[in-house]
Coordinates of C-alpha atoms in Angstrom, one line a residue:
X1 CA -20.9 143.7 39.7
X2 CA -17.4 142.8 38.7
X3 CA -16.2 141.8 42.2
X4 CA -18.2 140.6 45.2
X5 CA -17.4 141.6 48.8
X6 CA -16.8 138.7 51.2
X7 CA -19.4 138.5 53.9
X8 CA -16.8 138.3 56.7
X9 CA -14.6 141.1 55.4
X10 CA -16.6 143.9 53.6
X11 CA -14.3 146.2 51.6
X12 CA -16.3 149.4 52.0
X13 CA -19.3 150.8 54.0
X14 CA -21.8 150.1 51.2
X15 CA -20.7 146.5 50.9
X16 CA -21.0 146.1 54.7
X17 CA -24.6 147.0 54.5
X18 CA -25.2 144.1 52.2
X19 CA -22.9 141.5 53.8
X20 CA -25.8 139.5 55.4
X21 CA -27.5 139.3 51.9
X22 CA -24.6 137.7 50.1
X23 CA -24.8 134.3 51.8
X24 CA -25.5 131.4 49.3
X25 CA -28.8 129.7 50.0
X26 CA -31.0 127.1 48.4
X27 CA -34.2 127.8 46.6
X28 CA -37.2 128.0 48.9
X29 CA -40.6 126.5 48.3
X30 CA -43.5 128.9 47.8
X31 CA -45.4 127.7 51.0
X32 CA -42.5 128.5 53.4
X33 CA -43.8 129.6 56.8
X34 CA -42.2 131.3 59.7
X35 CA -43.7 132.0 63.1
X36 CA -46.9 130.4 61.9
X37 CA -47.3 133.0 59.1
X38 CA -46.7 132.4 55.4
X39 CA -43.7 134.2 53.8
X40 CA -45.0 136.5 51.0
X41 CA -44.6 135.0 47.5
X42 CA -42.2 136.1 44.9
X43 CA -43.3 138.6 42.2
X44 CA -45.7 136.9 39.8
X45 CA -44.7 136.3 36.3
X46 CA -47.1 137.2 33.4
X47 CA -49.6 134.5 32.5
X48 CA -48.6 133.5 29.0
X49 CA -52.1 132.4 28.2
X50 CA -53.7 135.7 29.3
X51 CA -55.1 137.9 26.5
X52 CA -53.8 141.4 26.0
X53 CA -55.5 143.9 28.4
X54 CA -55.9 147.6 28.8
X55 CA -55.9 149.8 25.8
X56 CA -56.7 146.9 23.5
X57 CA -60.2 146.9 25.0
X58 CA -63.0 148.6 23.0
X59 CA -62.9 152.4 23.2
X60 CA -65.6 154.3 25.0
X61 CA -68.4 155.5 22.7
X62 CA -69.4 159.2 22.9
X63 CA -72.9 158.1 23.9
X64 CA -71.4 156.2 26.8
X65 CA -69.4 159.2 27.9
X66 CA -72.7 161.3 27.8
X67 CA -74.4 158.6 29.9
X68 CA -71.7 158.6 32.5
X69 CA -71.7 162.4 32.7
X70 CA -75.4 162.4 33.4
X71 CA -74.7 160.5 36.6
X72 CA -72.6 163.4 37.8
X73 CA -75.0 166.2 36.6
X74 CA -72.2 167.9 34.7
X75 CA -72.9 170.2 31.8
X76 CA -73.1 168.4 28.5
X77 CA -69.7 167.5 26.9
X78 CA -68.5 169.9 24.2
X79 CA -65.4 167.9 23.4
X80 CA -64.2 164.4 24.4
X81 CA -60.5 163.7 23.6
X82 CA -58.6 160.5 24.4
X83 CA -55.5 161.1 26.4
X84 CA -52.3 159.1 26.6
X85 CA -53.4 155.7 27.8
X86 CA -52.0 153.2 30.2
X87 CA -52.3 149.4 30.2
X88 CA -55.0 149.3 32.8
X89 CA -57.5 151.9 31.8
X90 CA -58.7 154.3 29.1
X91 CA -58.8 158.1 29.8
X92 CA -60.6 161.0 28.2
X93 CA -60.3 164.8 28.6
X94 CA -63.9 166.0 28.7
X95 CA -64.5 169.7 28.1
X96 CA -67.9 171.2 29.2
X97 CA -69.2 174.8 29.5
X98 CA -68.7 174.5 33.2
X99 CA -65.2 173.1 33.3
X100 CA -62.8 170.3 32.2
X101 CA -62.7 166.8 33.6
X102 CA -60.7 163.6 33.3
X103 CA -63.0 160.6 32.7
X104 CA -61.4 157.2 33.5
X105 CA -62.7 153.9 32.3
X106 CA -61.3 150.9 34.2
X107 CA -60.8 147.9 32.0
X108 CA -58.2 145.5 33.5
X109 CA -59.9 142.6 35.2
X110 CA -57.4 142.5 38.0
X111 CA -58.1 146.1 39.1
X112 CA -61.5 146.9 37.7
X113 CA -63.8 145.5 40.3
X114 CA -66.0 148.0 42.3
X115 CA -64.4 147.0 45.7
X116 CA -60.9 147.5 44.3
X117 CA -61.7 150.9 42.7
X118 CA -63.6 152.1 45.8
X119 CA -60.6 151.2 48.0
X120 CA -58.3 153.2 45.7
X121 CA -60.7 156.2 45.9
X122 CA -60.9 156.1 49.7
X123 CA -57.1 156.2 49.9
X124 CA -56.7 159.0 47.3
X125 CA -59.5 161.1 48.9
X126 CA -57.7 160.8 52.3
X127 CA -54.3 161.7 50.8
X128 CA -55.9 164.7 49.1
X129 CA -57.3 165.8 52.5
X130 CA -53.8 165.6 54.0
X131 CA -52.6 168.1 51.4
X132 CA -50.7 165.7 49.1
X133 CA -50.8 166.2 45.3
X134 CA -53.5 163.6 44.5
X135 CA -56.6 164.4 42.4
X136 CA -59.7 163.2 44.3
X137 CA -62.5 161.4 42.5
X138 CA -65.8 163.3 42.2
X139 CA -69.0 161.9 43.7
X140 CA -71.9 161.1 41.4
X141 CA -75.6 161.9 42.3
X142 CA -75.8 158.7 44.4
X143 CA -72.8 159.8 46.5
X144 CA -70.5 157.1 45.1
X145 CA -67.3 157.7 43.2
X146 CA -67.6 154.7 40.9
X147 CA -70.2 154.6 38.2
X148 CA -71.2 151.6 36.1
X149 CA -72.3 152.0 32.5
X150 CA -72.5 149.5 29.7
X151 CA -70.8 146.8 31.7
X152 CA -67.8 148.9 32.6
X153 CA -66.8 151.1 35.6
X154 CA -66.0 154.8 35.3
X155 CA -64.8 157.6 37.6
X156 CA -64.6 161.3 37.1
X157 CA -61.8 163.6 38.3
X158 CA -61.1 167.3 38.1
X159 CA -58.7 168.0 35.2
X160 CA -55.2 168.9 36.5
X161 CA -53.0 170.9 34.2
X162 CA -49.3 169.9 34.0
X163 CA -46.7 168.1 32.0
X164 CA -44.7 164.9 32.3
X165 CA -41.0 165.4 32.9
X166 CA -38.3 162.9 32.6
X167 CA -36.0 162.6 35.6
X168 CA -33.0 163.9 33.7
X169 CA -34.8 167.2 33.2
X170 CA -35.0 167.8 37.0
X171 CA -32.5 169.8 38.9
X172 CA -30.9 168.6 42.1
X173 CA -33.5 170.2 44.4
X174 CA -36.3 168.8 42.3
X175 CA -34.8 165.3 42.5
X176 CA -34.6 165.6 46.3
X177 CA -38.2 166.9 46.4
X178 CA -39.4 164.0 44.3
X179 CA -37.8 161.5 46.7
X180 CA -39.2 163.3 49.7
X181 CA -42.7 163.3 48.1
X182 CA -42.6 159.5 47.6
X183 CA -41.5 159.2 51.2
X184 CA -44.4 161.4 52.4
X185 CA -46.8 159.4 50.3
X186 CA -45.6 156.1 51.9
X187 CA -46.0 157.6 55.4
X188 CA -49.4 159.0 54.6
X189 CA -50.6 155.7 53.1
X190 CA -49.6 153.9 56.4
X191 CA -52.0 156.3 58.2
X192 CA -55.0 156.2 55.9
X193 CA -55.0 152.5 54.8
X194 CA -55.6 149.3 56.8
X195 CA -52.9 148.4 59.3
X196 CA -50.2 146.1 57.9
X197 CA -49.1 142.9 59.5
X198 CA -45.6 142.3 58.5
X199 CA -44.8 139.0 56.8
X200 CA -41.7 137.2 58.3
X201 CA -40.2 137.3 54.8
X202 CA -40.7 137.7 51.1
X203 CA -39.6 135.2 48.5
X204 CA -37.7 136.3 45.4
X205 CA -37.6 134.9 41.9
X206 CA -36.2 131.4 41.5
X207 CA -33.2 131.4 39.1
X208 CA -33.9 127.8 38.1
X209 CA -37.4 128.8 36.9
X210 CA -35.9 131.8 35.1
X211 CA -33.4 129.6 33.3
X212 CA -36.2 127.4 31.9
X213 CA -38.0 130.6 30.8
X214 CA -34.9 131.9 29.0
X215 CA -34.6 128.6 27.1
X216 CA -38.3 128.7 26.1
X217 CA -38.1 132.4 24.9
X218 CA -34.9 131.6 23.0
X219 CA -36.6 128.8 21.1
X220 CA -39.4 131.2 20.2
X221 CA -37.1 134.0 19.1
X222 CA -35.0 131.7 17.0
X223 CA -37.9 130.3 15.0
X224 CA -39.5 133.6 14.1
X225 CA -40.2 133.9 10.4
X226 CA -39.8 136.4 8.9
X227 CA -37.0 137.4 11.3
X228 CA -37.0 141.0 12.5
X229 CA -34.3 143.1 14.3
X230 CA -36.3 142.7 17.5
X231 CA -35.7 138.9 17.3
X232 CA -32.0 139.4 16.9
X233 CA -31.8 141.7 19.9
X234 CA -34.0 139.4 22.0
X235 CA -31.7 136.4 21.2
X236 CA -28.6 138.5 22.0
X237 CA -30.0 139.7 25.3
X238 CA -31.4 136.3 26.3
X239 CA -28.0 134.7 25.9
X240 CA -26.5 137.5 27.9
X241 CA -29.1 137.1 30.6
X242 CA -28.3 133.4 30.9
X243 CA -24.6 134.3 31.5
X244 CA -25.5 136.9 34.0
X245 CA -27.8 134.6 35.9
X246 CA -25.2 131.8 36.0
X247 CA -22.7 134.3 37.3
X248 CA -24.9 135.8 40.0
X249 CA -27.4 133.1 41.0
X250 CA -25.7 132.5 44.3
X251 CA -26.7 136.1 45.3
X252 CA -30.4 135.4 45.6
X253 CA -31.7 137.5 48.5
X254 CA -32.8 135.7 51.6
X255 CA -36.6 136.1 52.3
X256 CA -35.8 137.6 55.7
X257 CA -33.7 140.3 54.2
X258 CA -36.7 142.1 52.7
X259 CA -37.3 145.7 53.9
X260 CA -40.6 146.4 55.7
X261 CA -43.8 145.9 53.8
X262 CA -46.3 148.8 53.5
X263 CA -48.9 150.4 51.2
X264 CA -47.4 151.6 47.9
X265 CA -48.6 153.5 44.8
X266 CA -47.4 150.5 42.8
X267 CA -46.6 152.3 39.6
X268 CA -44.7 155.4 40.5
X269 CA -42.9 156.7 37.4
X270 CA -42.7 159.8 35.2
X271 CA -45.8 159.1 33.2
X272 CA -47.9 159.1 36.4
X273 CA -46.5 162.4 37.6
X274 CA -47.6 165.9 36.5
X275 CA -45.3 168.8 37.0
X276 CA -46.1 172.5 36.9
X277 CA -43.8 175.5 37.8
X278 CA -41.1 173.2 39.1
X279 CA -43.1 170.9 41.4
X280 CA -45.2 167.8 41.2
X281 CA -48.9 168.8 41.2
X282 CA -50.5 165.4 40.7
X283 CA -49.6 161.7 41.3
X284 CA -51.8 159.8 38.9
X285 CA -53.1 156.3 38.3
X286 CA -53.5 154.5 41.6
X287 CA -54.7 151.2 40.0
X288 CA -51.8 149.2 41.5
X289 CA -52.2 150.5 45.1
X290 CA -51.1 147.5 47.2
X291 CA -48.8 146.0 49.8
X292 CA -45.1 145.8 48.9
X293 CA -41.8 146.6 50.5
X294 CA -41.9 150.4 50.4
X295 CA -38.2 151.0 49.9
X296 CA -38.3 148.7 46.9
X297 CA -40.8 151.0 45.3
X298 CA -38.4 153.9 45.9
X299 CA -35.6 152.0 44.1
X300 CA -37.8 150.7 41.3
X301 CA -39.2 154.2 40.6
X302 CA -35.7 155.7 40.3
X303 CA -34.7 153.1 37.7
X304 CA -37.7 154.2 35.6
X305 CA -37.4 158.0 36.2
X306 CA -33.7 158.7 36.0
X307 CA -32.7 156.3 33.2
X308 CA -31.4 157.1 29.8
X309 CA -34.3 156.2 27.5
X310 CA -32.0 154.7 24.9
X311 CA -29.3 152.9 26.9
X312 CA -31.1 152.5 30.3
X313 CA -28.1 153.8 32.2
X314 CA -29.0 155.7 35.4
X315 CA -28.1 159.3 36.1
X316 CA -26.5 158.4 39.5
X317 CA -26.0 162.0 40.5
X318 CA -29.7 162.7 40.3
X319 CA -30.5 159.3 41.9
X320 CA -28.3 160.3 44.9
X321 CA -30.3 163.5 45.5
X322 CA -33.6 161.7 45.0
X323 CA -32.6 158.9 47.5
X324 CA -31.4 161.4 50.0
X325 CA -34.7 163.2 49.9
X326 CA -36.5 159.8 50.4
X327 CA -34.3 158.9 53.4
X328 CA -34.6 162.4 54.9
X329 CA -38.4 162.0 54.8
X330 CA -38.0 159.2 57.4
X331 CA -39.4 156.6 55.0
X332 CA -36.4 154.3 55.1
X333 CA -32.8 154.2 56.3
X334 CA -29.6 153.4 54.4
X335 CA -29.7 149.7 55.4
X336 CA -33.3 149.3 54.2
X337 CA -32.5 151.0 50.9
X338 CA -29.5 148.7 50.5
X339 CA -31.7 145.7 50.9
X340 CA -34.2 147.2 48.4
X341 CA -31.4 147.8 45.8
X342 CA -30.3 144.2 46.0
X343 CA -33.8 142.8 45.8
X344 CA -34.9 145.0 42.9
X345 CA -31.6 144.2 41.1
X346 CA -32.4 140.5 41.6
X347 CA -35.9 141.0 40.4
X348 CA -34.7 142.6 37.2
X349 CA -32.1 139.9 36.6
X350 CA -35.0 137.4 36.6
X351 CA -37.7 139.5 34.9
X352 CA -38.5 138.8 31.3
X353 CA -42.0 140.2 31.1
X354 CA -41.5 142.2 28.0
X355 CA -40.3 139.2 26.0
X356 CA -43.1 137.1 27.5
X357 CA -45.6 139.6 26.3
X358 CA -44.0 139.6 22.8
X359 CA -43.5 135.9 22.3
X360 CA -46.0 134.2 24.5
X361 CA -49.0 136.6 24.3
X362 CA -48.4 138.3 21.0
X363 CA -48.6 141.7 22.7
X364 CA -46.0 144.1 21.3
X365 CA -46.8 147.3 23.2
X366 CA -43.8 146.9 25.5
X367 CA -41.3 146.3 22.6
X368 CA -40.0 149.9 22.5
X369 CA -39.0 149.6 26.1
X370 CA -37.0 146.4 25.8
X371 CA -33.7 147.7 24.5
X372 CA -33.2 150.3 27.4
X373 CA -34.5 147.8 30.0
X374 CA -32.1 145.1 29.0
X375 CA -29.2 147.6 28.7
X376 CA -29.9 148.9 32.2
X377 CA -29.6 145.5 33.7
X378 CA -26.3 144.7 32.0
X379 CA -24.9 148.1 33.1
X380 CA -26.3 147.6 36.6
X381 CA -24.4 144.3 36.9
X382 CA -21.2 146.1 36.0
X383 CA -21.8 149.1 38.2
X384 CA -23.5 147.5 41.1
X385 CA -21.4 149.1 43.9
X386 CA -21.9 152.6 42.3
X387 CA -25.6 152.1 42.2
X388 CA -25.7 150.9 45.7
X389 CA -23.7 153.9 46.9
X390 CA -25.9 156.4 45.1
X391 CA -29.0 155.1 47.0
X392 CA -27.3 154.7 50.5
X393 CA -24.7 157.5 50.8

């Protein structure tokens, strides 16, 4: 973002799309209201006092697996193998004489209540019936898809064979197909989930609050003993972040500039997609199903799927085909994607969750992702117009 377009005289079509978003504006309080309705809050920062979650919970004992399977009247388990685990659950490949299943144990307090899981299951069952690549949960003997055992909740799914593929492994048509798939998912979710009442606006991160957080994290990084290479990188990137924030803080998006809110997957990225024979055969892990600006999910997903895993730099050629597929699905137009690009960029500029986990919570699981994430932001600030163009033209 080396040069900013002037709102009254945009230099190119892509800049014209964003002209209304570049107006300086003061920070807004969290209880702002318009038309009698509250403006949606800014993305929540991690709670520094919260304990680690997800895969740090106790593993599921084999006896517990057997107890859960009895609720489904499956054949006895011959093999139970842990699969690659996310932060919100534990998963197991269960092989029986009658077939293979995926057993999911829900462990994150924010998403592991019976009502939340049941709502996810209703949505994914409906998506499956519409022909979308979503594995439906299986019903237990009592007809429910959520089973309680030993104080935890479980669900059983058919096993879907496939592989994870990074976005840079996809050809042009596969990139377009992926964007179109996400667009169809957003359209289908609007049909099968509860109607959405649009908020009059959505707040974004406050740069003043971010500046205070940068100072706190810098203090923690500098006093680490013994000092590790991660601490040196963190200090370097935090100083860089402070400079970038100071340079761009006047570009905070207006609440009313947010694209439309809708039901989203919430965690759409390569590790939640299974591919087979050149197409996506399953969209996994619907734990974060929720209401967000749908076009923002499309942008955020692209930054995770089409990035260089070392530098974070985006493959803009592939992003262009992906974004075109998403737009052609009817899920969003160029102006909505332009607003989403700006808001996701601003979110990343103010987002320090990986360092908060490391220094405030003592949770180092995200450490391997930090270098590429920080690199992507610095690159994005330099190449802002090119990124915008890839999503909108």
